[in-house]
mmCIF file of C-alpha atoms in Angstrom:
data_model
loop_
_atom_site.group_PDB
_atom_site.id
_atom_site.type_symbol
_atom_site.label_atom_id
_atom_site.label_comp_id
_atom_site.label_asym_id
_atom_site.label_seq_id
_atom_site.Cartn_x
_atom_site.Cartn_y
_atom_site.Cartn_z
ATOM 1 C CA UNK P 1 109.275 69.513 101.289
ATOM 2 C CA UNK P 2 110.116 68.976 104.931
ATOM 3 C CA UNK P 3 113.621 69.918 106.038
ATOM 4 C CA UNK P 4 115.355 69.413 109.344
ATOM 5 C CA UNK P 5 115.593 72.696 111.241
ATOM 6 C CA UNK P 6 119.372 72.902 110.832
ATOM 7 C CA UNK P 7 119.063 72.243 107.085
ATOM 8 C CA UNK P 8 116.304 74.832 106.784
ATOM 9 C CA UNK P 9 118.445 77.481 108.469
ATOM 10 C CA UNK P 10 121.306 76.621 106.135
ATOM 11 C CA UNK P 11 118.973 76.829 103.148
ATOM 12 C CA UNK P 12 117.873 80.319 104.215
ATOM 13 C CA UNK P 13 121.420 81.435 104.994
ATOM 14 C CA UNK P 14 120.331 82.053 108.580
ATOM 15 C CA UNK P 15 122.988 82.481 111.246
ATOM 16 C CA UNK P 16 121.605 83.320 114.689
ATOM 17 C CA UNK P 17 123.960 86.174 115.523
ATOM 18 C CA UNK P 18 124.958 87.607 112.150
ATOM 19 C CA UNK P 19 121.503 87.378 110.572
ATOM 20 C CA UNK P 20 119.772 89.112 113.469
ATOM 21 C CA UNK P 21 122.326 91.934 113.427
ATOM 22 C CA UNK P 22 122.051 92.438 109.662
ATOM 23 C CA UNK P 23 118.317 91.856 109.194
ATOM 24 C CA UNK P 24 117.049 93.384 112.436
ATOM 25 C CA UNK P 25 113.359 93.574 113.212
ATOM 26 C CA UNK P 26 111.245 92.292 110.290
ATOM 27 C CA UNK P 27 107.855 93.825 109.478
ATOM 28 C CA UNK P 28 105.583 91.590 107.406
ATOM 29 C CA UNK P 29 102.881 93.807 105.930
ATOM 30 C CA UNK P 30 99.489 92.100 105.497
ATOM 31 C CA UNK P 31 100.710 89.097 107.449
ATOM 32 C CA UNK P 32 97.295 87.434 107.223
ATOM 33 C CA UNK P 33 97.520 86.599 103.522
ATOM 34 C CA UNK P 34 98.746 83.287 102.150
ATOM 35 C CA UNK P 35 102.330 84.387 101.505
ATOM 36 C CA UNK P 36 102.721 86.748 104.476
ATOM 37 C CA UNK P 37 101.401 84.048 106.793
ATOM 38 C CA UNK P 38 103.991 81.576 105.531
ATOM 39 C CA UNK P 39 106.831 84.068 105.895
ATOM 40 C CA UNK P 40 105.923 84.693 109.540
ATOM 41 C CA UNK P 41 105.435 80.978 110.145
ATOM 42 C CA UNK P 42 108.858 80.047 108.774
ATOM 43 C CA UNK P 43 110.588 82.886 110.643
ATOM 44 C CA UNK P 44 108.982 81.625 113.839
ATOM 45 C CA UNK P 45 110.022 78.061 113.050
ATOM 46 C CA UNK P 46 113.711 79.009 112.741
ATOM 47 C CA UNK P 47 113.381 80.949 116.030
ATOM 48 C CA UNK P 48 113.930 84.395 114.542
ATOM 49 C CA UNK P 49 113.460 86.707 117.538
ATOM 50 C CA UNK P 50 112.345 89.990 115.943
ATOM 51 C CA UNK P 51 109.085 89.484 114.023
ATOM 52 C CA UNK P 52 106.345 92.066 113.632
ATOM 53 C CA UNK P 53 103.107 91.467 111.716
ATOM 54 C CA UNK P 54 101.064 94.350 110.320
ATOM 55 C CA UNK P 55 97.311 93.767 109.974
ATOM 56 C CA UNK P 56 94.257 96.007 109.852
ATOM 57 C CA UNK P 57 92.686 94.665 113.028
ATOM 58 C CA UNK P 58 94.953 92.889 115.505
ATOM 59 C CA UNK P 59 91.983 91.641 117.556
ATOM 60 C CA UNK P 60 90.723 89.587 114.622
ATOM 61 C CA UNK P 61 94.088 87.990 113.935
ATOM 62 C CA UNK P 62 94.859 85.122 116.303
ATOM 63 C CA UNK P 63 97.211 82.263 115.457
ATOM 64 C CA UNK P 64 97.655 79.991 118.455
ATOM 65 C CA UNK P 65 100.819 78.294 117.309
ATOM 66 C CA UNK P 66 102.488 81.689 116.983
ATOM 67 C CA UNK P 67 101.437 82.546 120.524
ATOM 68 C CA UNK P 68 103.222 79.382 121.692
ATOM 69 C CA UNK P 69 106.451 80.508 120.026
ATOM 70 C CA UNK P 70 109.543 81.067 122.187
ATOM 71 C CA UNK P 71 109.755 84.684 121.069
ATOM 72 C CA UNK P 72 106.866 87.149 121.065
ATOM 73 C CA UNK P 73 105.522 87.870 117.593
ATOM 74 C CA UNK P 74 104.341 91.452 117.654
ATOM 75 C CA UNK P 75 101.032 92.370 116.048
ATOM 76 C CA UNK P 76 100.557 95.995 115.056
ATOM 77 C CA UNK P 77 97.804 97.855 113.273
ATOM 78 C CA UNK P 78 98.644 98.570 109.646
ATOM 79 C CA UNK P 79 96.134 99.940 107.160
ATOM 80 C CA UNK P 80 97.175 101.068 103.685
ATOM 81 C CA UNK P 81 94.546 103.817 103.617
ATOM 82 C CA UNK P 82 95.512 105.138 107.071
ATOM 83 C CA UNK P 83 98.949 106.700 106.721
ATOM 84 C CA UNK P 84 99.080 107.355 110.466
ATOM 85 C CA UNK P 85 99.660 103.604 110.980
ATOM 86 C CA UNK P 86 102.846 103.556 108.890
ATOM 87 C CA UNK P 87 105.317 105.170 111.280
ATOM 88 C CA UNK P 88 104.191 103.143 114.307
ATOM 89 C CA UNK P 89 104.408 99.863 112.409
ATOM 90 C CA UNK P 90 107.885 100.763 111.100
ATOM 91 C CA UNK P 91 109.406 101.819 114.419
ATOM 92 C CA UNK P 92 112.797 100.113 114.927
ATOM 93 C CA UNK P 93 112.273 98.039 111.751
ATOM 94 C CA UNK P 94 115.238 97.245 109.520
ATOM 95 C CA UNK P 95 113.643 94.819 107.020
ATOM 96 C CA UNK P 96 110.187 94.940 105.391
ATOM 97 C CA UNK P 97 108.247 92.401 103.350
ATOM 98 C CA UNK P 98 105.444 93.894 101.305
ATOM 99 C CA UNK P 99 102.608 91.977 99.725
ATOM 100 C CA UNK P 100 100.119 94.257 98.069
ATOM 101 C CA UNK P 101 96.395 93.656 98.579
ATOM 102 C CA UNK P 102 93.414 93.643 96.272
ATOM 103 C CA UNK P 103 91.824 96.150 98.620
ATOM 104 C CA UNK P 104 91.951 99.112 98.644
ATOM 105 C CA UNK P 105 91.646 99.304 94.874
ATOM 106 C CA UNK P 106 94.079 102.231 94.750
ATOM 107 C CA UNK P 107 96.874 100.766 96.892
ATOM 108 C CA UNK P 108 99.369 101.867 94.241
ATOM 109 C CA UNK P 109 98.642 105.472 95.265
ATOM 110 C CA UNK P 110 99.651 104.727 98.852
ATOM 111 C CA UNK P 111 102.784 102.737 98.061
ATOM 112 C CA UNK P 112 105.083 105.763 97.439
ATOM 113 C CA UNK P 113 103.872 107.240 100.735
ATOM 114 C CA UNK P 114 104.736 103.983 102.472
ATOM 115 C CA UNK P 115 108.222 104.142 100.959
ATOM 116 C CA UNK P 116 108.565 107.666 102.352
ATOM 117 C CA UNK P 117 107.694 106.287 105.784
ATOM 118 C CA UNK P 118 110.298 103.536 105.337
ATOM 119 C CA UNK P 119 112.861 106.215 104.557
ATOM 120 C CA UNK P 120 111.972 108.126 107.716
ATOM 121 C CA UNK P 121 112.285 104.940 109.747
ATOM 122 C CA UNK P 122 115.708 104.216 108.196
ATOM 123 C CA UNK P 123 114.593 100.833 106.869
ATOM 124 C CA UNK P 124 117.513 99.044 105.222
ATOM 125 C CA UNK P 125 115.952 96.280 103.127
ATOM 126 C CA UNK P 126 112.586 95.921 101.373
ATOM 127 C CA UNK P 127 111.428 92.700 99.716
ATOM 128 C CA UNK P 128 108.341 93.147 97.547
ATOM 129 C CA UNK P 129 106.119 90.497 96.029
ATOM 130 C CA UNK P 130 105.075 91.333 92.486
ATOM 131 C CA UNK P 131 103.333 89.603 89.582
ATOM 132 C CA UNK P 132 105.307 87.946 86.795
ATOM 133 C CA UNK P 133 103.590 89.901 84.022
ATOM 134 C CA UNK P 134 104.664 93.188 85.608
ATOM 135 C CA UNK P 135 108.274 92.212 85.019
ATOM 136 C CA UNK P 136 109.079 94.963 82.520
ATOM 137 C CA UNK P 137 109.138 97.488 85.371
ATOM 138 C CA UNK P 138 112.595 96.235 86.352
ATOM 139 C CA UNK P 139 114.293 98.415 83.749
ATOM 140 C CA UNK P 140 112.025 101.447 83.382
ATOM 141 C CA UNK P 141 110.196 104.094 85.378
ATOM 142 C CA UNK P 142 106.573 103.072 84.782
ATOM 143 C CA UNK P 143 105.033 106.204 86.314
ATOM 144 C CA UNK P 144 106.737 108.299 83.633
ATOM 145 C CA UNK P 145 106.491 106.050 80.611
ATOM 146 C CA UNK P 146 103.750 103.505 81.313
ATOM 147 C CA UNK P 147 101.508 103.152 78.281
ATOM 148 C CA UNK P 148 103.924 104.733 75.817
ATOM 149 C CA UNK P 149 104.329 102.976 72.483
ATOM 150 C CA UNK P 150 108.000 102.239 73.148
ATOM 151 C CA UNK P 151 107.291 100.811 76.581
ATOM 152 C CA UNK P 152 104.448 98.479 75.679
ATOM 153 C CA UNK P 153 106.304 97.243 72.597
ATOM 154 C CA UNK P 154 109.114 95.776 74.688
ATOM 155 C CA UNK P 155 109.238 91.960 74.444
ATOM 156 C CA UNK P 156 107.984 90.153 77.525
ATOM 157 C CA UNK P 157 106.011 93.138 78.767
ATOM 158 C CA UNK P 158 102.797 91.199 79.242
ATOM 159 C CA UNK P 159 99.343 92.748 79.123
ATOM 160 C CA UNK P 160 99.475 96.477 79.963
ATOM 161 C CA UNK P 161 95.717 96.895 80.165
ATOM 162 C CA UNK P 162 95.289 94.632 83.210
ATOM 163 C CA UNK P 163 94.865 96.895 86.276
ATOM 164 C CA UNK P 164 96.562 94.425 88.585
ATOM 165 C CA UNK P 165 99.596 94.205 86.285
ATOM 166 C CA UNK P 166 99.805 97.974 85.867
ATOM 167 C CA UNK P 167 99.642 98.687 89.600
ATOM 168 C CA UNK P 168 102.425 96.276 90.342
ATOM 169 C CA UNK P 169 104.524 97.738 87.526
ATOM 170 C CA UNK P 170 104.063 101.230 88.961
ATOM 171 C CA UNK P 171 104.987 100.179 92.490
ATOM 172 C CA UNK P 172 107.937 98.072 91.347
ATOM 173 C CA UNK P 173 109.270 101.102 89.525
ATOM 174 C CA UNK P 174 108.807 103.257 92.634
ATOM 175 C CA UNK P 175 110.883 100.820 94.672
ATOM 176 C CA UNK P 176 113.635 100.477 92.069
ATOM 177 C CA UNK P 177 114.104 104.243 91.953
ATOM 178 C CA UNK P 178 114.616 104.460 95.730
ATOM 179 C CA UNK P 179 118.346 103.805 95.911
ATOM 180 C CA UNK P 180 118.441 104.096 99.711
ATOM 181 C CA UNK P 181 116.897 100.627 100.075
ATOM 182 C CA UNK P 182 118.479 97.237 99.459
ATOM 183 C CA UNK P 183 115.516 96.061 97.446
ATOM 184 C CA UNK P 184 114.579 92.633 96.117
ATOM 185 C CA UNK P 185 111.497 92.067 93.961
ATOM 186 C CA UNK P 186 109.933 88.613 93.666
ATOM 187 C CA UNK P 187 108.048 88.164 90.386
ATOM 188 C CA UNK P 188 105.656 85.244 90.868
ATOM 189 C CA UNK P 189 103.009 83.749 88.644
ATOM 190 C CA UNK P 190 99.529 82.590 89.692
ATOM 191 C CA UNK P 191 99.517 81.253 93.236
ATOM 192 C CA UNK P 192 98.320 77.695 93.687
ATOM 193 C CA UNK P 193 96.535 78.817 96.829
ATOM 194 C CA UNK P 194 94.116 80.910 94.764
ATOM 195 C CA UNK P 195 91.972 77.775 94.391
ATOM 196 C CA UNK P 196 91.215 78.081 98.124
ATOM 197 C CA UNK P 197 91.636 81.791 98.797
ATOM 198 C CA UNK P 198 89.102 83.424 96.509
ATOM 199 C CA UNK P 199 85.593 83.439 97.961
ATOM 200 C CA UNK P 200 83.875 82.219 94.791
ATOM 201 C CA UNK P 201 86.323 79.309 94.548
ATOM 202 C CA UNK P 202 85.793 78.293 98.182
ATOM 203 C CA UNK P 203 82.042 78.335 97.728
ATOM 204 C CA UNK P 204 82.252 76.392 94.483
ATOM 205 C CA UNK P 205 84.504 73.739 95.973
ATOM 206 C CA UNK P 206 82.658 73.239 99.253
ATOM 207 C CA UNK P 207 79.089 73.595 97.981
ATOM 208 C CA UNK P 208 79.122 72.257 94.435
ATOM 209 C CA UNK P 209 82.494 70.471 94.215
ATOM 210 C CA UNK P 210 83.420 72.707 91.291
ATOM 211 C CA UNK P 211 86.548 74.671 90.377
ATOM 212 C CA UNK P 212 86.012 77.743 88.179
ATOM 213 C CA UNK P 213 88.101 79.450 85.542
ATOM 214 C CA UNK P 214 88.144 80.893 82.030
ATOM 215 C CA UNK P 215 91.491 79.596 80.765
ATOM 216 C CA UNK P 216 89.960 78.048 77.612
ATOM 217 C CA UNK P 217 92.028 74.883 77.813
ATOM 218 C CA UNK P 218 95.361 76.686 77.875
ATOM 219 C CA UNK P 219 98.218 75.694 80.145
ATOM 220 C CA UNK P 220 98.741 77.996 83.140
ATOM 221 C CA UNK P 221 101.843 78.493 85.251
ATOM 222 C CA UNK P 222 100.952 78.077 88.918
ATOM 223 C CA UNK P 223 103.515 78.583 91.687
ATOM 224 C CA UNK P 224 103.464 77.330 95.258
ATOM 225 C CA UNK P 225 103.098 80.046 97.937
ATOM 226 C CA UNK P 226 105.541 77.940 99.974
ATOM 227 C CA UNK P 227 108.239 78.545 97.366
ATOM 228 C CA UNK P 228 107.455 82.257 97.251
ATOM 229 C CA UNK P 229 107.723 82.566 101.039
ATOM 230 C CA UNK P 230 110.981 80.610 101.148
ATOM 231 C CA UNK P 231 112.734 82.763 98.567
ATOM 232 C CA UNK P 232 111.516 85.873 100.404
ATOM 233 C CA UNK P 233 113.186 84.671 103.603
ATOM 234 C CA UNK P 234 116.337 83.831 101.654
ATOM 235 C CA UNK P 235 116.397 87.443 100.492
ATOM 236 C CA UNK P 236 116.104 88.611 104.122
ATOM 237 C CA UNK P 237 119.206 86.802 105.308
ATOM 238 C CA UNK P 238 121.462 86.416 102.284
ATOM 239 C CA UNK P 239 123.415 89.612 101.632
ATOM 240 C CA UNK P 240 123.916 88.532 98.017
ATOM 241 C CA UNK P 241 120.259 89.301 97.299
ATOM 242 C CA UNK P 242 120.500 93.081 97.085
ATOM 243 C CA UNK P 243 118.835 95.061 94.308
ATOM 244 C CA UNK P 244 117.887 91.939 92.433
ATOM 245 C CA UNK P 245 114.730 90.488 90.929
ATOM 246 C CA UNK P 246 113.857 86.796 91.068
ATOM 247 C CA UNK P 247 111.354 85.031 88.818
ATOM 248 C CA UNK P 248 109.511 82.407 90.872
ATOM 249 C CA UNK P 249 107.536 80.007 88.718
ATOM 250 C CA UNK P 250 106.066 76.553 88.974
ATOM 251 C CA UNK P 251 107.997 73.593 87.524
ATOM 252 C CA UNK P 252 105.692 73.273 84.509
ATOM 253 C CA UNK P 253 102.336 74.673 83.334
ATOM 254 C CA UNK P 254 99.023 72.866 83.861
ATOM 255 C CA UNK P 255 95.576 72.980 82.356
ATOM 256 C CA UNK P 256 92.852 73.834 84.853
ATOM 257 C CA UNK P 257 91.273 70.440 84.162
ATOM 258 C CA UNK P 258 94.483 68.920 85.537
ATOM 259 C CA UNK P 259 94.241 71.167 88.590
ATOM 260 C CA UNK P 260 90.701 69.864 89.184
ATOM 261 C CA UNK P 261 92.037 66.301 88.963
ATOM 262 C CA UNK P 262 94.702 67.081 91.577
ATOM 263 C CA UNK P 263 92.083 68.670 93.822
ATOM 264 C CA UNK P 264 89.943 65.539 93.459
ATOM 265 C CA UNK P 265 92.887 63.402 94.509
ATOM 266 C CA UNK P 266 93.764 65.620 97.472
ATOM 267 C CA UNK P 267 90.226 66.263 98.734
ATOM 268 C CA UNK P 268 89.003 62.678 98.185
ATOM 269 C CA UNK P 269 86.068 64.145 96.276
ATOM 270 C CA UNK P 270 85.365 64.405 92.550
ATOM 271 C CA UNK P 271 86.013 68.060 91.651
ATOM 272 C CA UNK P 272 84.832 69.245 88.240
ATOM 273 C CA UNK P 273 86.452 72.111 86.359
ATOM 274 C CA UNK P 274 83.785 74.491 85.034
ATOM 275 C CA UNK P 275 84.615 77.060 82.370
ATOM 276 C CA UNK P 276 82.849 80.330 83.209
ATOM 277 C CA UNK P 277 82.180 83.477 81.147
ATOM 278 C CA UNK P 278 84.346 86.457 82.088
ATOM 279 C CA UNK P 279 81.386 88.363 83.530
ATOM 280 C CA UNK P 280 81.217 85.696 86.265
ATOM 281 C CA UNK P 281 84.412 87.175 87.782
ATOM 282 C CA UNK P 282 85.247 90.574 89.199
ATOM 283 C CA UNK P 283 87.234 92.924 86.981
ATOM 284 C CA UNK P 284 90.699 91.992 88.219
ATOM 285 C CA UNK P 285 90.080 88.255 88.248
ATOM 286 C CA UNK P 286 88.554 88.398 84.768
ATOM 287 C CA UNK P 287 91.653 90.192 83.498
ATOM 288 C CA UNK P 288 93.894 87.547 85.041
ATOM 289 C CA UNK P 289 91.790 84.797 83.468
ATOM 290 C CA UNK P 290 92.308 86.551 80.143
ATOM 291 C CA UNK P 291 96.059 86.238 80.661
ATOM 292 C CA UNK P 292 95.635 82.507 81.231
ATOM 293 C CA UNK P 293 93.454 82.144 78.130
ATOM 294 C CA UNK P 294 96.022 83.971 75.981
ATOM 295 C CA UNK P 295 98.266 80.909 76.109
ATOM 296 C CA UNK P 296 101.339 83.010 76.872
ATOM 297 C CA UNK P 297 102.146 80.850 79.890
ATOM 298 C CA UNK P 298 102.286 77.577 78.000
ATOM 299 C CA UNK P 299 106.002 77.888 77.269
ATOM 300 C CA UNK P 300 107.471 79.669 80.299
ATOM 301 C CA UNK P 301 111.086 79.508 81.485
ATOM 302 C CA UNK P 302 111.627 77.587 84.709
ATOM 303 C CA UNK P 303 112.666 80.684 86.639
ATOM 304 C CA UNK P 304 115.255 81.278 89.326
ATOM 305 C CA UNK P 305 113.960 79.187 92.207
ATOM 306 C CA UNK P 306 116.136 76.086 91.816
ATOM 307 C CA UNK P 307 119.323 78.121 91.373
ATOM 308 C CA UNK P 308 118.629 80.340 94.376
ATOM 309 C CA UNK P 309 117.204 77.725 96.771
ATOM 310 C CA UNK P 310 119.081 74.651 95.509
ATOM 311 C CA UNK P 311 115.912 72.587 95.180
ATOM 312 C CA UNK P 312 113.183 72.172 92.613
ATOM 313 C CA UNK P 313 109.971 74.200 92.905
ATOM 314 C CA UNK P 314 106.983 72.443 94.424
ATOM 315 C CA UNK P 315 104.485 70.760 92.184
ATOM 316 C CA UNK P 316 100.762 71.365 92.640
ATOM 317 C CA UNK P 317 100.451 67.884 94.153
ATOM 318 C CA UNK P 318 103.226 68.651 96.659
ATOM 319 C CA UNK P 319 101.591 71.950 97.583
ATOM 320 C CA UNK P 320 98.276 70.211 98.293
ATOM 321 C CA UNK P 321 99.992 67.619 100.483
ATOM 322 C CA UNK P 322 101.888 70.239 102.501
ATOM 323 C CA UNK P 323 98.907 71.129 104.708
ATOM 324 C CA UNK P 324 101.012 72.111 107.696
ATOM 325 C CA UNK P 325 102.172 75.254 105.900
ATOM 326 C CA UNK P 326 98.702 76.278 104.756
ATOM 327 C CA UNK P 327 97.112 79.439 106.099
ATOM 328 C CA UNK P 328 93.851 79.215 108.095
ATOM 329 C CA UNK P 329 91.704 80.024 105.067
ATOM 330 C CA UNK P 330 93.293 77.218 103.029
ATOM 331 C CA UNK P 331 92.998 74.684 105.833
ATOM 332 C CA UNK P 332 89.369 75.674 106.314
ATOM 333 C CA UNK P 333 88.557 74.457 102.811
ATOM 334 C CA UNK P 334 90.722 71.328 102.970
ATOM 335 C CA UNK P 335 89.293 70.414 106.372
ATOM 336 C CA UNK P 336 85.744 70.611 105.022
ATOM 337 C CA UNK P 337 86.362 67.577 102.825
ATOM 338 C CA UNK P 338 88.125 65.054 105.025
ATOM 339 C CA UNK P 339 89.644 64.844 108.495
ATOM 340 C CA UNK P 340 93.339 65.527 108.784
ATOM 341 C CA UNK P 341 95.692 62.648 109.392
ATOM 342 C CA UNK P 342 97.050 62.091 112.895
ATOM 343 C CA UNK P 343 100.360 63.768 112.137
ATOM 344 C CA UNK P 344 98.473 66.883 111.034
ATOM 345 C CA UNK P 345 96.287 67.315 114.115
ATOM 346 C CA UNK P 346 98.653 69.927 115.537
ATOM 347 C CA UNK P 347 97.560 72.149 112.655
ATOM 348 C CA UNK P 348 93.821 71.684 113.003
ATOM 349 C CA UNK P 349 93.629 72.160 116.751
ATOM 350 C CA UNK P 350 93.559 75.881 116.072
ATOM 351 C CA UNK P 351 90.041 77.224 115.858
ATOM 352 C CA UNK P 352 89.993 79.576 112.910
ATOM 353 C CA UNK P 353 87.490 82.305 113.549
ATOM 354 C CA UNK P 354 85.056 83.748 111.077
ATOM 355 C CA UNK P 355 87.039 86.971 111.249
ATOM 356 C CA UNK P 356 90.227 85.206 110.155
ATOM 357 C CA UNK P 357 88.511 83.892 107.072
ATOM 358 C CA UNK P 358 86.977 87.260 106.226
ATOM 359 C CA UNK P 359 90.297 89.005 106.674
ATOM 360 C CA UNK P 360 91.897 86.554 104.258
ATOM 361 C CA UNK P 361 89.338 87.528 101.618
ATOM 362 C CA UNK P 362 90.881 90.991 101.502
ATOM 363 C CA UNK P 363 94.425 89.719 101.402
ATOM 364 C CA UNK P 364 96.941 90.317 98.724
ATOM 365 C CA UNK P 365 95.728 89.170 95.349
ATOM 366 C CA UNK P 366 98.877 88.045 93.623
ATOM 367 C CA UNK P 367 98.256 84.924 91.692
ATOM 368 C CA UNK P 368 101.131 82.550 91.461
ATOM 369 C CA UNK P 369 101.539 79.478 89.359
ATOM 370 C CA UNK P 370 101.838 75.898 90.253
ATOM 371 C CA UNK P 371 102.699 72.784 88.436
ATOM 372 C CA UNK P 372 101.048 69.763 87.256
ATOM 373 C CA UNK P 373 98.491 67.148 87.741
ATOM 374 C CA UNK P 374 100.374 64.337 86.184
ATOM 375 C CA UNK P 375 103.889 64.272 87.563
ATOM 376 C CA UNK P 376 106.044 65.186 84.582
ATOM 377 C CA UNK P 377 109.797 64.992 84.376
ATOM 378 C CA UNK P 378 111.414 68.419 84.182
ATOM 379 C CA UNK P 379 114.778 68.464 82.480
ATOM 380 C CA UNK P 380 116.891 70.595 84.758
ATOM 381 C CA UNK P 381 119.339 71.026 81.911
ATOM 382 C CA UNK P 382 116.812 73.212 80.127
ATOM 383 C CA UNK P 383 116.324 75.531 83.063
ATOM 384 C CA UNK P 384 116.662 79.161 82.171
ATOM 385 C CA UNK P 385 118.279 80.893 85.084
ATOM 386 C CA UNK P 386 119.934 84.159 85.730
ATOM 387 C CA UNK P 387 118.546 86.609 88.150
ATOM 388 C CA UNK P 388 117.976 89.998 86.624
ATOM 389 C CA UNK P 389 120.005 92.687 88.303
ATOM 390 C CA UNK P 390 117.888 95.731 88.999
ATOM 391 C CA UNK P 391 118.929 99.111 87.721
ATOM 392 C CA UNK P 392 121.522 100.664 89.967
#
């Protein structure tokens, strides 16, 4: 969805003077991943003057269109396993966006230490991206009760044995308990961009024209990373979004066969969905595929996106068409199939380096859901809304 700049600022609740004073310098942790990249890109587009991006190696992270921005976008070294990088990255920062990576495997151990560093730096607001199935952590302290019979029996808890779900639940609970921060947690489903971001998917698409999964014909809720990034920025600027949790879902669930059909349409190449055994995937991805195959996402609520952003969530088809907002790793795959149209050349003139692509492999692993192959009508009257207020 393309909005005029003035409309986009209004949508985000961005006012040049007031927003800068209230939000201050923004640190986007792991700014190379698909959501972090979009957050930085949109902030730059609305001419936000105080943007800092934290990445492991600043030399390997070059985005030419950011360098052409009116304001300097700072790049600082940030490494989850190197606590000495925390304080430097957080200097003079008032607002933080955190996307948690797949690597290191024990990032949940470092998250409380990062929150301590945020406290020392007097950070005011933290927006964290989480996974929808970790949602139960909004009302409990997972580090004290995770795995207890009472906790796992709660309706809507999800699958407590999935490491990725558990780690997010632990970290969400850590953030909720820190009352000194104006915190917002974004609970998103499987990201549509996962079809391009995971290494095995990129190889399958580009080499064999295949898309892999183990969803067993069940419908999956995929969400656009564009929608996730937009609601994150809304939380930066809108003072209403304090100590809240938003569920960000796709407009309707899709079967992976439908996703393959949409990829075929977008890439101008016949893409075949191939069902794989679980041992084809790494441990985390296999666990997430198990969630898809459980069928629990076939009848999801529509989430909070339309109420908060005053527009419908993007469909999978719309996400695939919106190439301008794609990160370098996504555009690398799309560009391998067909040349961009003339109005998209400003995107492809950047030369993505091998390092950029490798860095993206280690980026945050939140899967988010999308919507469908065949455009289906969504009855807005059935939308289940109501942001959950976090424990005070």
